[in-house]
Amino acid sequence: MKVYGITNCNTVKKALDWLKGHNVAYEFQDFKKLGVTEEKLKEWDAKAGYEKFMNKQGLTWKQLDPQVKESIKTNADALKLLQQKTSMIKRPVIEDGDFLFFGFDEGVYEDKLIR
């Protein structure tokens, strides 16, 4: 399983604590240190749609220039912005085989990640 996020994000911290507490093994990728590839964003977009993981509730989105927000007309536009501003990706991102989830939800984690 791979977990993507930012180490200082409270939601990511909760998720990682939950995974550790339930002895779920994972590999962590920090968006701030390693970024995320265009290919990975395209993969997530194909599986879930970028709207599912573009966080429009966060500070990064809210601080964007209105012209930048309005310039997002296509998936490619959105993915390019997400690659530049990884803090706009809903966190954490959990990948485990065919399972792909954005955010933290104990019920979903228990259902999908406990074996």
PDB file of C-alpha atoms in Angstrom, residues 22-99:
ATOM      1  CA  HIS A  22      -3.934  -1.197  13.172  1.00  0.00           C
ATOM      2  CA  ASN A  23      -0.581  -2.646  12.044  1.00  0.00           C
ATOM      3  CA  VAL A  24      -1.223  -1.808   8.394  1.00  0.00           C
ATOM      4  CA  ALA A  25       2.031  -1.668   6.443  1.00  0.00           C
ATOM      5  CA  TYR A  26       2.459   1.206   4.010  1.00  0.00           C
ATOM      6  CA  GLU A  27       4.998   3.219   2.068  1.00  0.00           C
ATOM      7  CA  PHE A  28       4.722   7.009   2.438  1.00  0.00           C
ATOM      8  CA  GLN A  29       5.434   9.629  -0.225  1.00  0.00           C
ATOM      9  CA  ASP A  30       5.623  13.249   0.891  1.00  0.00           C
ATOM     10  CA  PHE A  31       4.248  15.591  -1.773  1.00  0.00           C
ATOM     11  CA  LYS A  32       6.391  18.457  -0.488  1.00  0.00           C
ATOM     12  CA  LYS A  33       9.639  16.511  -0.791  1.00  0.00           C
ATOM     13  CA  LEU A  34       9.008  14.245  -3.787  1.00  0.00           C
ATOM     14  CA  GLY A  35       6.072  15.855  -5.569  1.00  0.00           C
ATOM     15  CA  VAL A  36       3.749  13.741  -7.668  1.00  0.00           C
ATOM     16  CA  THR A  37       4.198  12.744 -11.291  1.00  0.00           C
ATOM     17  CA  GLU A  38       1.954  13.813 -14.127  1.00  0.00           C
ATOM     18  CA  GLU A  39       1.409  10.115 -14.855  1.00  0.00           C
ATOM     19  CA  LYS A  40       0.190   9.439 -11.308  1.00  0.00           C
ATOM     20  CA  LEU A  41      -2.239  12.382 -11.453  1.00  0.00           C
ATOM     21  CA  LYS A  42      -3.553  11.128 -14.816  1.00  0.00           C
ATOM     22  CA  GLU A  43      -4.006   7.661 -13.301  1.00  0.00           C
ATOM     23  CA  TRP A  44      -5.999   9.061 -10.362  1.00  0.00           C
ATOM     24  CA  ASP A  45      -8.025  11.240 -12.729  1.00  0.00           C
ATOM     25  CA  ALA A  46      -8.872   8.218 -14.890  1.00  0.00           C
ATOM     26  CA  LYS A  47      -9.970   6.219 -11.833  1.00  0.00           C
ATOM     27  CA  ALA A  48     -11.773   8.899  -9.824  1.00  0.00           C
ATOM     28  CA  GLY A  49     -11.902  12.197 -11.712  1.00  0.00           C
ATOM     29  CA  TYR A  50      -9.772  15.134 -10.608  1.00  0.00           C
ATOM     30  CA  GLU A  51     -12.785  16.776  -8.952  1.00  0.00           C
ATOM     31  CA  LYS A  52     -12.623  14.034  -6.314  1.00  0.00           C
ATOM     32  CA  PHE A  53      -9.100  14.940  -5.230  1.00  0.00           C
ATOM     33  CA  MET A  54      -8.804  18.667  -5.974  1.00  0.00           C
ATOM     34  CA  ASN A  55      -9.354  20.270  -2.589  1.00  0.00           C
ATOM     35  CA  LYS A  56     -11.301  23.484  -3.153  1.00  0.00           C
ATOM     36  CA  GLN A  57     -11.948  23.881   0.582  1.00  0.00           C
ATOM     37  CA  GLY A  58      -8.313  24.433   1.521  1.00  0.00           C
ATOM     38  CA  LEU A  59      -6.288  27.585   1.940  1.00  0.00           C
ATOM     39  CA  THR A  60      -4.192  27.004  -1.192  1.00  0.00           C
ATOM     40  CA  TRP A  61      -7.281  27.056  -3.428  1.00  0.00           C
ATOM     41  CA  LYS A  62      -8.799  30.004  -1.605  1.00  0.00           C
ATOM     42  CA  GLN A  63      -5.582  32.027  -2.029  1.00  0.00           C
ATOM     43  CA  LEU A  64      -5.377  31.406  -5.778  1.00  0.00           C
ATOM     44  CA  ASP A  65      -5.861  34.336  -8.083  1.00  0.00           C
ATOM     45  CA  PRO A  66      -9.428  34.241  -9.491  1.00  0.00           C
ATOM     46  CA  GLN A  67      -7.995  34.196 -13.017  1.00  0.00           C
ATOM     47  CA  VAL A  68      -6.103  30.999 -12.225  1.00  0.00           C
ATOM     48  CA  LYS A  69      -9.274  29.372 -10.881  1.00  0.00           C
ATOM     49  CA  GLU A  70     -11.221  30.405 -13.956  1.00  0.00           C
ATOM     50  CA  SER A  71      -8.484  29.108 -16.267  1.00  0.00           C
ATOM     51  CA  ILE A  72      -9.212  25.503 -15.291  1.00  0.00           C
ATOM     52  CA  LYS A  73     -11.264  24.376 -18.276  1.00  0.00           C
ATOM     53  CA  THR A  74      -9.975  20.831 -18.831  1.00  0.00           C
ATOM     54  CA  ASN A  75      -8.613  17.871 -16.907  1.00  0.00           C
ATOM     55  CA  ALA A  76      -5.150  18.747 -18.222  1.00  0.00           C
ATOM     56  CA  ASP A  77      -5.452  22.284 -16.804  1.00  0.00           C
ATOM     57  CA  ALA A  78      -6.467  20.916 -13.403  1.00  0.00           C
ATOM     58  CA  LEU A  79      -3.745  18.272 -13.300  1.00  0.00           C
ATOM     59  CA  LYS A  80      -1.066  20.792 -14.265  1.00  0.00           C
ATOM     60  CA  LEU A  81      -2.147  23.046 -11.390  1.00  0.00           C
ATOM     61  CA  LEU A  82      -2.280  20.100  -8.961  1.00  0.00           C
ATOM     62  CA  GLN A  83       1.240  19.077  -9.911  1.00  0.00           C
ATOM     63  CA  GLN A  84       2.474  22.622  -9.272  1.00  0.00           C
ATOM     64  CA  LYS A  85       0.495  23.053  -6.044  1.00  0.00           C
ATOM     65  CA  THR A  86       0.429  19.612  -4.440  1.00  0.00           C
ATOM     66  CA  SER A  87      -1.069  21.018  -1.252  1.00  0.00           C
ATOM     67  CA  MET A  88      -4.325  21.292  -3.227  1.00  0.00           C
ATOM     68  CA  ILE A  89      -4.573  17.485  -3.432  1.00  0.00           C
ATOM     69  CA  LYS A  90      -7.021  16.056  -0.912  1.00  0.00           C
ATOM     70  CA  ARG A  91      -4.965  14.116   1.624  1.00  0.00           C
ATOM     71  CA  PRO A  92      -3.999  11.503   2.336  1.00  0.00           C
ATOM     72  CA  VAL A  93      -4.226   9.547  -0.890  1.00  0.00           C
ATOM     73  CA  ILE A  94      -4.358   5.811  -0.236  1.00  0.00           C
ATOM     74  CA  GLU A  95      -3.539   3.340  -3.008  1.00  0.00           C
ATOM     75  CA  ASP A  96      -3.824  -0.365  -2.340  1.00  0.00           C
ATOM     76  CA  GLY A  97      -4.258  -2.491  -5.449  1.00  0.00           C
ATOM     77  CA  ASP A  98      -7.520  -1.356  -7.038  1.00  0.00           C
ATOM     78  CA  PHE A  99      -8.482   0.632  -3.926  1.00  0.00           C
TER      79      PHE A  99
END
